mmCIF file of C-alpha atoms and ligand atoms in Angstrom:
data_model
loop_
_atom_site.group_PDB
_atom_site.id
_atom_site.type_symbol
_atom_site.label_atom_id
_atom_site.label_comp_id
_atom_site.label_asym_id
_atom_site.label_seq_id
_atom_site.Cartn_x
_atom_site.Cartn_y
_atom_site.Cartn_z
ATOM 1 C CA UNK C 1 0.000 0.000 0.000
ATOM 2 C CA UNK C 2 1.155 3.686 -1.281
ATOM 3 C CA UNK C 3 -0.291 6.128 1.101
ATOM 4 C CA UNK C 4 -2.460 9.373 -0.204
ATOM 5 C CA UNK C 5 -0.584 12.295 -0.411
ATOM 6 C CA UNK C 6 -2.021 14.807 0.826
ATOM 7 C CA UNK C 7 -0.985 17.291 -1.685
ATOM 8 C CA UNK C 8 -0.604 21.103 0.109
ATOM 9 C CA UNK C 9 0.885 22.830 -2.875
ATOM 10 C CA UNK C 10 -2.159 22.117 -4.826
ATOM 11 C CA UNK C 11 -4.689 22.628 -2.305
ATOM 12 C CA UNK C 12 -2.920 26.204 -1.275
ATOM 13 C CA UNK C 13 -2.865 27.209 -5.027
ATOM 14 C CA UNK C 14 -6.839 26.618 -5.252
ATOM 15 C CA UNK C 15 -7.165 28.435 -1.849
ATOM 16 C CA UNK C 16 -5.611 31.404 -3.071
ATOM 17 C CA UNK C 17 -7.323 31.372 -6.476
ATOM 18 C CA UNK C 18 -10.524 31.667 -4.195
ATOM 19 C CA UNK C 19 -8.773 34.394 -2.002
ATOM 20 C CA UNK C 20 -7.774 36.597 -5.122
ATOM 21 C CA UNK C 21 -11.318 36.729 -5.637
ATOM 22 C CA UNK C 22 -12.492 37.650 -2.317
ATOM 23 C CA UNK C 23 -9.714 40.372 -2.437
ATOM 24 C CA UNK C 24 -11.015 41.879 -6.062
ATOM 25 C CA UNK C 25 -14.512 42.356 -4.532
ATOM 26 C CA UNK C 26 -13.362 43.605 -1.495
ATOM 27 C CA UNK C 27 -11.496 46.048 -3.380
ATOM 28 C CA UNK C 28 -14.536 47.237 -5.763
ATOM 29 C CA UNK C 29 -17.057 47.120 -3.158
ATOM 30 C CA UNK C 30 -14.618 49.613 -0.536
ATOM 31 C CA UNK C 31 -13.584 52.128 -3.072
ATOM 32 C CA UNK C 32 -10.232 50.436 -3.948
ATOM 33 C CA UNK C 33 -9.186 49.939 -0.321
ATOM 34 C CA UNK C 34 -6.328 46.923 -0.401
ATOM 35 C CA UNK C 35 -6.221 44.195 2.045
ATOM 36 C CA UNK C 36 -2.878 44.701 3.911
ATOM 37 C CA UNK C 37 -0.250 42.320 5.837
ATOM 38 C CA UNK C 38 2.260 44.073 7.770
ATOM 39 C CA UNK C 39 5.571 41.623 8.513
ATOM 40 C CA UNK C 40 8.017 42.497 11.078
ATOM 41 C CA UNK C 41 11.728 40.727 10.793
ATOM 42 C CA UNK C 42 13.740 41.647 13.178
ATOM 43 C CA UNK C 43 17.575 40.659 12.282
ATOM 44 C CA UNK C 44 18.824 38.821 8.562
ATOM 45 C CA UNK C 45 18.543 34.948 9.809
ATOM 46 C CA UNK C 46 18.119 33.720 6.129
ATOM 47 C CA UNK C 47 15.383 30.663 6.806
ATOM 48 C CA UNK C 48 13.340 34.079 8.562
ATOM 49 C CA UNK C 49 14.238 36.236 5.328
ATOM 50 C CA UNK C 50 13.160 33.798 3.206
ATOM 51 C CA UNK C 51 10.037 33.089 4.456
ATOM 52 C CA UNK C 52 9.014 36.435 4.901
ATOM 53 C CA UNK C 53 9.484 36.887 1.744
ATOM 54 C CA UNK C 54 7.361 33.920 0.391
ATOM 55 C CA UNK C 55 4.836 35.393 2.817
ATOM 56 C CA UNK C 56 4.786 38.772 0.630
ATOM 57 C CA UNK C 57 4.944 36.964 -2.857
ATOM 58 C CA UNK C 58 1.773 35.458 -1.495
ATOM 59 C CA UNK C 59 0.141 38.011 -0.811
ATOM 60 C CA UNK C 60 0.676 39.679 -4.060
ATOM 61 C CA UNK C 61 -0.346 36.765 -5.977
ATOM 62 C CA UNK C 62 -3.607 37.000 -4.127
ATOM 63 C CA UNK C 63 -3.967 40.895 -5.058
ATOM 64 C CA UNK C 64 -2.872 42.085 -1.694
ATOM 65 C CA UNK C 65 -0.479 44.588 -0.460
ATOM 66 C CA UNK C 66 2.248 43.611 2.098
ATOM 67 C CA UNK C 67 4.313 45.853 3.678
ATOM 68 C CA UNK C 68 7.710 45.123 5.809
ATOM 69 C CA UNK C 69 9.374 46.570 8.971
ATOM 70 C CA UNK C 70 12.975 45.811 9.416
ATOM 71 C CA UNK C 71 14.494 46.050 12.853
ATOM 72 C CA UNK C 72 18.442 45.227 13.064
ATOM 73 C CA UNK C 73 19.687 42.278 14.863
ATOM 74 C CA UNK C 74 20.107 43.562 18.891
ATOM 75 C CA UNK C 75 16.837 45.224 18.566
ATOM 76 C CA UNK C 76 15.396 45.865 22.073
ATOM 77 C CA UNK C 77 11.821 44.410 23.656
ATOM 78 C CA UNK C 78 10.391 48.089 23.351
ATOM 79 C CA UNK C 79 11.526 48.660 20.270
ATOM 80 C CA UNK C 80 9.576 45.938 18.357
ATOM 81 C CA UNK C 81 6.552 46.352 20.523
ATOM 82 C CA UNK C 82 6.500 50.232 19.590
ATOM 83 C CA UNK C 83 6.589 49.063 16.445
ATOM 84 C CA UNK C 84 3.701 46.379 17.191
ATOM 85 C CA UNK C 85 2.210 49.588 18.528
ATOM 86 C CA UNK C 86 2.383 51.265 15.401
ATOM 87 C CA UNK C 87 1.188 48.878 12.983
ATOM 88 C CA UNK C 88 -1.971 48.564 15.808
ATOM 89 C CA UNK C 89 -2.928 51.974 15.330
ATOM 90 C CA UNK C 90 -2.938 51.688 11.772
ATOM 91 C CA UNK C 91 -6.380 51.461 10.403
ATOM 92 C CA UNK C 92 -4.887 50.860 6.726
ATOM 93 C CA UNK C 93 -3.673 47.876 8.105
ATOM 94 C CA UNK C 94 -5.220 44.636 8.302
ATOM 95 C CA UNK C 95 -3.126 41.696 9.628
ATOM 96 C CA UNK C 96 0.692 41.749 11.389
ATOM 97 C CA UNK C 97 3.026 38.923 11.367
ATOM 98 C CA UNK C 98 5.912 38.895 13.650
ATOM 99 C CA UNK C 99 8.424 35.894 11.994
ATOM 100 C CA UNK C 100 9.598 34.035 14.189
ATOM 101 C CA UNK C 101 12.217 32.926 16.084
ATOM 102 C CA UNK C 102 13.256 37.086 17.077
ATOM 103 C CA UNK C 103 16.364 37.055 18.147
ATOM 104 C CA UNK C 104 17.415 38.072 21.750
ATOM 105 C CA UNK C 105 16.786 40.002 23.595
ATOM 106 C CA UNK C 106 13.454 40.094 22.429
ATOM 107 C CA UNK C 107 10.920 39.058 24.677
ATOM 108 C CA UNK C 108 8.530 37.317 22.020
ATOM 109 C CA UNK C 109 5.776 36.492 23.619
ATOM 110 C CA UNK C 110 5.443 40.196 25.055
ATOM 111 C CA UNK C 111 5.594 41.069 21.440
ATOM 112 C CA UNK C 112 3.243 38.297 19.973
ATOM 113 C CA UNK C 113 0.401 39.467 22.699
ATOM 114 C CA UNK C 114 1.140 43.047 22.002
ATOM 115 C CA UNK C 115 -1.084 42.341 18.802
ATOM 116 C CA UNK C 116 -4.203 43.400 18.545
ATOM 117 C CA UNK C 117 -6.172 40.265 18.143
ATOM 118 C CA UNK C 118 -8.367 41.988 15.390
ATOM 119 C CA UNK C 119 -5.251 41.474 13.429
ATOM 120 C CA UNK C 120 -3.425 38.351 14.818
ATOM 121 C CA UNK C 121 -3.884 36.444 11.559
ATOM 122 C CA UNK C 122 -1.079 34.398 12.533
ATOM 123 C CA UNK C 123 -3.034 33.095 15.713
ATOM 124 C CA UNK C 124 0.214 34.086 17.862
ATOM 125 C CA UNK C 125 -1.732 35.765 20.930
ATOM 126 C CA UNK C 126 -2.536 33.747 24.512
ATOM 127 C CA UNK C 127 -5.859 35.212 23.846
ATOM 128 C CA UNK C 128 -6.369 34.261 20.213
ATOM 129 C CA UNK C 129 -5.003 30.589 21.160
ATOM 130 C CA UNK C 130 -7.271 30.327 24.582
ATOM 131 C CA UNK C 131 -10.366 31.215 22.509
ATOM 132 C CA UNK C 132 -9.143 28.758 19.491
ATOM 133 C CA UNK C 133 -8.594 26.276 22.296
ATOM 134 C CA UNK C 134 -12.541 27.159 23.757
ATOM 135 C CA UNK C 135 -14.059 26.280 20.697
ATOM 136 C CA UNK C 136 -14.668 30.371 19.977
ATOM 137 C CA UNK C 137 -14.210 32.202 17.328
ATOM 138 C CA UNK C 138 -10.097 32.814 16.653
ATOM 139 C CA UNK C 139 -7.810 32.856 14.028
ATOM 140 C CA UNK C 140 -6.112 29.874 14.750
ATOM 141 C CA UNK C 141 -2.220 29.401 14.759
ATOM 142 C CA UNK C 142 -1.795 29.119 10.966
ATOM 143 C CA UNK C 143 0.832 25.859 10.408
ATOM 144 C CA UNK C 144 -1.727 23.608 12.210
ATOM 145 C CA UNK C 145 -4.703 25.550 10.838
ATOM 146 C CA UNK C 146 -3.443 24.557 7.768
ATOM 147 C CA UNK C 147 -3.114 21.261 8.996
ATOM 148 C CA UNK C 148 -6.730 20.645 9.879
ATOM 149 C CA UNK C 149 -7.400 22.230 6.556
ATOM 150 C CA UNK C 150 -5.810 19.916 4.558
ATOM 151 C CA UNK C 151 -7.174 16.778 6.337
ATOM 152 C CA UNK C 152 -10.276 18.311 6.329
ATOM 153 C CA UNK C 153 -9.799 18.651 2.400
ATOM 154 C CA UNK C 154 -8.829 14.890 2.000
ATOM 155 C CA UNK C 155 -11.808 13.979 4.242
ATOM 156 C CA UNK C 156 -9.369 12.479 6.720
ATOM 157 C CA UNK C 157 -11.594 11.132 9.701
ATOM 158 C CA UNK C 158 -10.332 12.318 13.047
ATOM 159 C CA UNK C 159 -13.600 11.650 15.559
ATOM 160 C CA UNK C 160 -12.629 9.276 18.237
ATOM 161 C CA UNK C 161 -8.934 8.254 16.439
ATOM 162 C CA UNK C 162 -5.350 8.345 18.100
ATOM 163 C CA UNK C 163 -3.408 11.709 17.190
ATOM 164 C CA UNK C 164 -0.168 11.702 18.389
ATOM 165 C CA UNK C 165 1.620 14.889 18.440
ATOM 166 C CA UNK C 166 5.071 15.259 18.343
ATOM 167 C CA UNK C 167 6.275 18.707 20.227
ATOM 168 C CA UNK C 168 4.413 21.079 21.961
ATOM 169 C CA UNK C 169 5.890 24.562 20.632
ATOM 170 C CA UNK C 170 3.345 27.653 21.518
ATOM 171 C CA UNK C 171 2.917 27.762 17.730
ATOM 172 C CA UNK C 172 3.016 24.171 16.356
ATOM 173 C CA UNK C 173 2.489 21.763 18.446
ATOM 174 C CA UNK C 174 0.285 22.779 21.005
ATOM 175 C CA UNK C 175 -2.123 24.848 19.213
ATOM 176 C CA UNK C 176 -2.436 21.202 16.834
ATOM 177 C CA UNK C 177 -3.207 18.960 19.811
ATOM 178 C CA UNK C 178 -5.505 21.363 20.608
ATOM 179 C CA UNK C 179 -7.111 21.622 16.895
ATOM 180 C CA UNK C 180 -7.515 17.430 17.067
ATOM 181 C CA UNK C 181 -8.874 17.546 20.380
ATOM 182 C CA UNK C 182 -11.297 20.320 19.217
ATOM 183 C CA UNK C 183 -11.905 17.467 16.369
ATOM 184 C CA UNK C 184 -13.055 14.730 18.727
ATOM 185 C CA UNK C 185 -9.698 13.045 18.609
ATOM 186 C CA UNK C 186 -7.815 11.541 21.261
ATOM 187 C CA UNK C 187 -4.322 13.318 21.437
ATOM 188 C CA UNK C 188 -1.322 12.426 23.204
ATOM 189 C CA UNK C 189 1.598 15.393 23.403
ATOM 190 C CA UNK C 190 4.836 13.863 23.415
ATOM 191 C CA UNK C 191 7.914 16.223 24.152
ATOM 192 C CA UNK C 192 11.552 16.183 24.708
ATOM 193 C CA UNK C 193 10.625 14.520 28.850
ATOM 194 C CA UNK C 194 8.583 11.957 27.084
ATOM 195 C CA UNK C 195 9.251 8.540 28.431
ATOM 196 C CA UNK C 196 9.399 5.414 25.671
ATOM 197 C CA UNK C 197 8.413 7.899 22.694
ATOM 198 C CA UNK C 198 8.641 5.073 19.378
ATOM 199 C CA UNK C 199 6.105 3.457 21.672
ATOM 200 C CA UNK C 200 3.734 6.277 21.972
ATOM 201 C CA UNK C 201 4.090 6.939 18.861
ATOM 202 C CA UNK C 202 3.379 3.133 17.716
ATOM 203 C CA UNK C 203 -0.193 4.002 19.035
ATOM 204 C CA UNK C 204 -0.991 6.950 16.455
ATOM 205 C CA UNK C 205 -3.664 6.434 14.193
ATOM 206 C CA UNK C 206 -1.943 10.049 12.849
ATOM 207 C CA UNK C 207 1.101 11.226 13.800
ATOM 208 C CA UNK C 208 2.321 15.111 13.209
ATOM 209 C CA UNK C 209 6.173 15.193 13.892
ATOM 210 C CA UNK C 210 6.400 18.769 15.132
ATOM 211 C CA UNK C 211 10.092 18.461 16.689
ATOM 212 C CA UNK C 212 12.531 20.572 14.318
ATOM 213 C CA UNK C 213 15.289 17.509 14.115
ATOM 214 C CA UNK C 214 15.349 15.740 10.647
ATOM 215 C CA UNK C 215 13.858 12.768 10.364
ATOM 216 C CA UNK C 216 13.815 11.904 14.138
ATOM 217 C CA UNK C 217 10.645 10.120 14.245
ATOM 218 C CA UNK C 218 12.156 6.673 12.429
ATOM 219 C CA UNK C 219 9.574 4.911 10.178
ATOM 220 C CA UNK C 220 9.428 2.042 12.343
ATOM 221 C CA UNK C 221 7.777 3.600 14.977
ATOM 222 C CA UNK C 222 4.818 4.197 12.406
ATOM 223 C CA UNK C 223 2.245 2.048 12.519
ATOM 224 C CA UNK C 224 0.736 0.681 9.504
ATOM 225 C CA UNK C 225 -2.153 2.529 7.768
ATOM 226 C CA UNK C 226 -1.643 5.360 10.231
ATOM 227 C CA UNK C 227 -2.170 9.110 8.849
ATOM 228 C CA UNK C 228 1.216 10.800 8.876
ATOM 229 C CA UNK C 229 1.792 14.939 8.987
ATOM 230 C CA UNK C 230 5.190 16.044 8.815
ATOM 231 C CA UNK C 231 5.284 19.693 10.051
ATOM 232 C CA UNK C 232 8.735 20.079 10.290
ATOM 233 C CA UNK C 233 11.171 21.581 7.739
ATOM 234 C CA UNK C 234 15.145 21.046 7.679
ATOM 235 C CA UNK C 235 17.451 21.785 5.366
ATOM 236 C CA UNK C 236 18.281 19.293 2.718
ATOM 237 C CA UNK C 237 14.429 19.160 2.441
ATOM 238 C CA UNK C 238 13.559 16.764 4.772
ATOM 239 C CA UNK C 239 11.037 16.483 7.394
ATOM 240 C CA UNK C 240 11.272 15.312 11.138
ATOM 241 C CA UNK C 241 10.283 12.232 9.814
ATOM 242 C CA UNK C 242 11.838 9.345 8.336
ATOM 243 C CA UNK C 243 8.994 9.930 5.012
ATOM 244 C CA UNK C 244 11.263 7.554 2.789
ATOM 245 C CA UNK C 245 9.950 4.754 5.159
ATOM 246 C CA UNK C 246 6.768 5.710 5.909
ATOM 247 C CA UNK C 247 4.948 6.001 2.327
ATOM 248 C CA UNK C 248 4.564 2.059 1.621
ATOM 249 C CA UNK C 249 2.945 1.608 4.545
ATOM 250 C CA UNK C 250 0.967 4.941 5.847
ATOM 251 C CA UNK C 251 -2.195 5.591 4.341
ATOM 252 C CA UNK C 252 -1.902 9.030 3.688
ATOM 253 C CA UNK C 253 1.262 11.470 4.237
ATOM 254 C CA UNK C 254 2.348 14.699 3.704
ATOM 255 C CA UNK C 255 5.291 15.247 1.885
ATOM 256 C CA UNK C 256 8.146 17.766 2.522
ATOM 257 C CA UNK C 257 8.197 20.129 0.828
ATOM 258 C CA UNK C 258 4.642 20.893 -0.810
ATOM 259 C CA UNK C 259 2.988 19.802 2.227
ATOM 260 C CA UNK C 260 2.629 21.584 5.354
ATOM 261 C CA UNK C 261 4.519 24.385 4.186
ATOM 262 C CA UNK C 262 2.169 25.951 1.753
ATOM 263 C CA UNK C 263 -0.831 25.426 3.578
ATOM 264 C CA UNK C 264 0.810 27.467 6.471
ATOM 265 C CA UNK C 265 1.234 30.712 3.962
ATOM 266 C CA UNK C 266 -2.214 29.684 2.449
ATOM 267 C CA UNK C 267 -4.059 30.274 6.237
ATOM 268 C CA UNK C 268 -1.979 33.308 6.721
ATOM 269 C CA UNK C 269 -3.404 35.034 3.611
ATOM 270 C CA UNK C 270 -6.911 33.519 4.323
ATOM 271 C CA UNK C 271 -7.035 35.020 7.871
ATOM 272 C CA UNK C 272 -5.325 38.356 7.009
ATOM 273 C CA UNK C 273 -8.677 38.652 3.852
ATOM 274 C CA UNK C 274 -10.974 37.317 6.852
ATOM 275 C CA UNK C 275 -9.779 40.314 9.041
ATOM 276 C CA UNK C 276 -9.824 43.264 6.366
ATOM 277 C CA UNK C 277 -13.520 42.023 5.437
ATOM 278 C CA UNK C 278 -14.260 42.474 9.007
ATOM 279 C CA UNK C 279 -12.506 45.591 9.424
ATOM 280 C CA UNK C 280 -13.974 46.984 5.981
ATOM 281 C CA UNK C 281 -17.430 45.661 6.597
HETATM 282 P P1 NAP D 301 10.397 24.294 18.553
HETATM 283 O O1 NAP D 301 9.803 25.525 19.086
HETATM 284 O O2 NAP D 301 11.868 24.124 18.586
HETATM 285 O O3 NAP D 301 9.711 23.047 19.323
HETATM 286 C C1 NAP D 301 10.180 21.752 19.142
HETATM 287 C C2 NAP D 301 9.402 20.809 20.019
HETATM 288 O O4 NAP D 301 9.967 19.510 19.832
HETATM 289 C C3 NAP D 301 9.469 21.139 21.499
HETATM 290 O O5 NAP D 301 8.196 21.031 22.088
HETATM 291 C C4 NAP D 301 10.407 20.068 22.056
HETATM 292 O O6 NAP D 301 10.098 19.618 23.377
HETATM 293 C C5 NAP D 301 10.184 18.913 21.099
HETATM 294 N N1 NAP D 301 11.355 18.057 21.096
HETATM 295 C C6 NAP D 301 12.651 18.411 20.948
HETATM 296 N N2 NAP D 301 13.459 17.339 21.080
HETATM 297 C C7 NAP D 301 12.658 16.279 21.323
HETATM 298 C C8 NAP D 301 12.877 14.908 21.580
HETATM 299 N N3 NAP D 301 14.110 14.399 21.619
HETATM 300 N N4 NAP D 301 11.819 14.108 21.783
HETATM 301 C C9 NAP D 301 10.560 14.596 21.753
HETATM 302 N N5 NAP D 301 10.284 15.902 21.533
HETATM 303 C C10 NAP D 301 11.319 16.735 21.330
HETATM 304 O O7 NAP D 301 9.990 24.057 17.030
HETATM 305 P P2 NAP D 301 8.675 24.514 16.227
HETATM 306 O O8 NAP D 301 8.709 25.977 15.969
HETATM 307 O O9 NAP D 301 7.465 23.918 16.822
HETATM 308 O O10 NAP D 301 8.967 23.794 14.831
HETATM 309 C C11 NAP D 301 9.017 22.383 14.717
HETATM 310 C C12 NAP D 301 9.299 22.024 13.262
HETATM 311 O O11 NAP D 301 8.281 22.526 12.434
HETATM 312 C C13 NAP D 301 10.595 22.595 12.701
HETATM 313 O O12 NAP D 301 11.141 21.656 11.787
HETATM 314 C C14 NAP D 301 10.151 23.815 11.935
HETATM 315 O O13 NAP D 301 11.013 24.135 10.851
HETATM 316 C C15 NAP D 301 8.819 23.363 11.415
HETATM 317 N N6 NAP D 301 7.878 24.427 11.141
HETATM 318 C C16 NAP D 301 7.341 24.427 9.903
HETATM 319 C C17 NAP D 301 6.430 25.401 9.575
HETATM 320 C C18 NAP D 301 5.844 25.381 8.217
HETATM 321 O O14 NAP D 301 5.204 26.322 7.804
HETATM 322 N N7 NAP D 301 6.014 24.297 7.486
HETATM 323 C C19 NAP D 301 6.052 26.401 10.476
HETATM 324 C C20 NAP D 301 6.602 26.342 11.763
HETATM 325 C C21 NAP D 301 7.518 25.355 12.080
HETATM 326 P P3 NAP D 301 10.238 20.552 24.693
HETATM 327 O O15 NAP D 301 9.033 21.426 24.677
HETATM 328 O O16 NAP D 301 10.243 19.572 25.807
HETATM 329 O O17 NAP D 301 11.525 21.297 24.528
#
């Protein structure tokens, strides 16, 4: 058996063909007022760069406008959140992304809660994730919103199953174990204190390796027919897990890249059109 693959490139391309047209009537029916995502990098990590960049391209594909604040490396707490501050206040402005990891001595998650949640599109704030995690209305952490999109998409049952989730990062892999939960699943979060972890893992009916070390969830710890998400991203293009020995026997995957990866930009853009239809309304 070849499992499905559960194809994100695709899927993101159709989302945004449906976005672009969301943003053209938006545009007609507010007297040409553009939907706009406001990045903040702070330093020249390259991965960070990059990816704000892709985060931009997307946004013009899409008919948006994107504009960037660049703090230097060193940059201080108060700095970025009087930036934050800025971009708040800003009525022309309709989502803000912080990328992250910011360098020290940044306190991030001062900065990520400094947003206002009207325009936390990436789903960083305590508040947007404890309403997400309520069952309220959110915009939810957008890696494993786009996650839950695409299994959604490929009709991937998840009432009453086994999720395993691999890592519990504020942005990955908690907000995910919360999205399956919210799903009817029955999660396990497995860490770097878990105890006996190919064995937990040997339990997953889906497994979403979250842990940022390539391929460290080994394919034998995958048990047959089991639904596998591979968050993570390394370079060399690999996962944080062992794909090349997972696809004969899982029965659907996600590969890396054209997975995970561009459903993540895919829910930022969605969520950033969401909030400028609200705030334009
Ligand atoms: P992170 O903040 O570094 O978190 C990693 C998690 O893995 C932590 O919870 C950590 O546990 C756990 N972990 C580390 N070593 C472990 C071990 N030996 N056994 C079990 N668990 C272990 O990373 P992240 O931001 O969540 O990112 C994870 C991966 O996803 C990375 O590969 C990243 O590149 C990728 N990612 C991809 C996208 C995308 O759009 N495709 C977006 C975000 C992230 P502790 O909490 O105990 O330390």
């Amino acid at each position: 058996m070849t499992g499905l693959v559960l194809d994100g490139k695709t899927l993101a391309k159709q989302i945004e063909s449906e976005l672009a047209a969301r943003v053209e009537k938006l545009i007609a029916h507010s007297g040409g007022k553009v939907p706009v995502l406001a990045t903040i990098l702070v330093g020249e990590d390259p991965a960070s760069v990059t990816y704000v960049r892709m985060k931009s391209n997307a946004c013009k594909r899409v008919g948006m406008e994107s504009i960037r604040a660049l703090l230097p490396e060193g940059s201080t707490t108060g700095q970025v959140l009087a930036e934050i501050d800025k971009l708040n206040a800003d009525p022309g402005v309709h989502g803000i992304l912080i990328q992250h990891p910011i360098p020290k001595p940044v306190e991030e998650r001062l900065c990520f809660d400094r947003i206002d949640p009207a325009k936390d599109v990436d789903g960083v704030t305590c508040m947007g994730f404890g309403r997400m995690a309520m069952g309220e209305e959110a915009y939810g952490s957008a890696t494993p919103a786009g996650i839950m999109r695409l299994l959604s998409h490929y009709k991937i049952p998840l009432e009453g199953i086994h999720a395993v989730v691999v890592g519990r990062s504020p942005i990955l892999g908690k907000p995910m174990a919360l999205m399956l939960l919210n799903a009817n699943a029955t999660v396990t979060i497995c860490h770097s204190k878990t105890k006996n972890l190919a064995e937990v893992v040997r339990q997953g009916d889906l497994v979403v390796g979250a842990v940022g070390k390539p391929e460290f969830i080994r394919g034998d710890w995958i048990k047959p027919g089991a639904v596998v998400v591979d968050a993570g991203y390394n370079e060399g293009n690999v996962g944080d897990i062992e794909l090349s020995a997972v696809v004969e026997k899982c029965s659907a995957y996600t590969p890396v890249p054209g997975g995970v990866g561009p459903m993540t930009i895919a829910m930022l853009i969605a969520q950033t059109v969401d909030a400028a239809e609200k705030a334009m309304a």
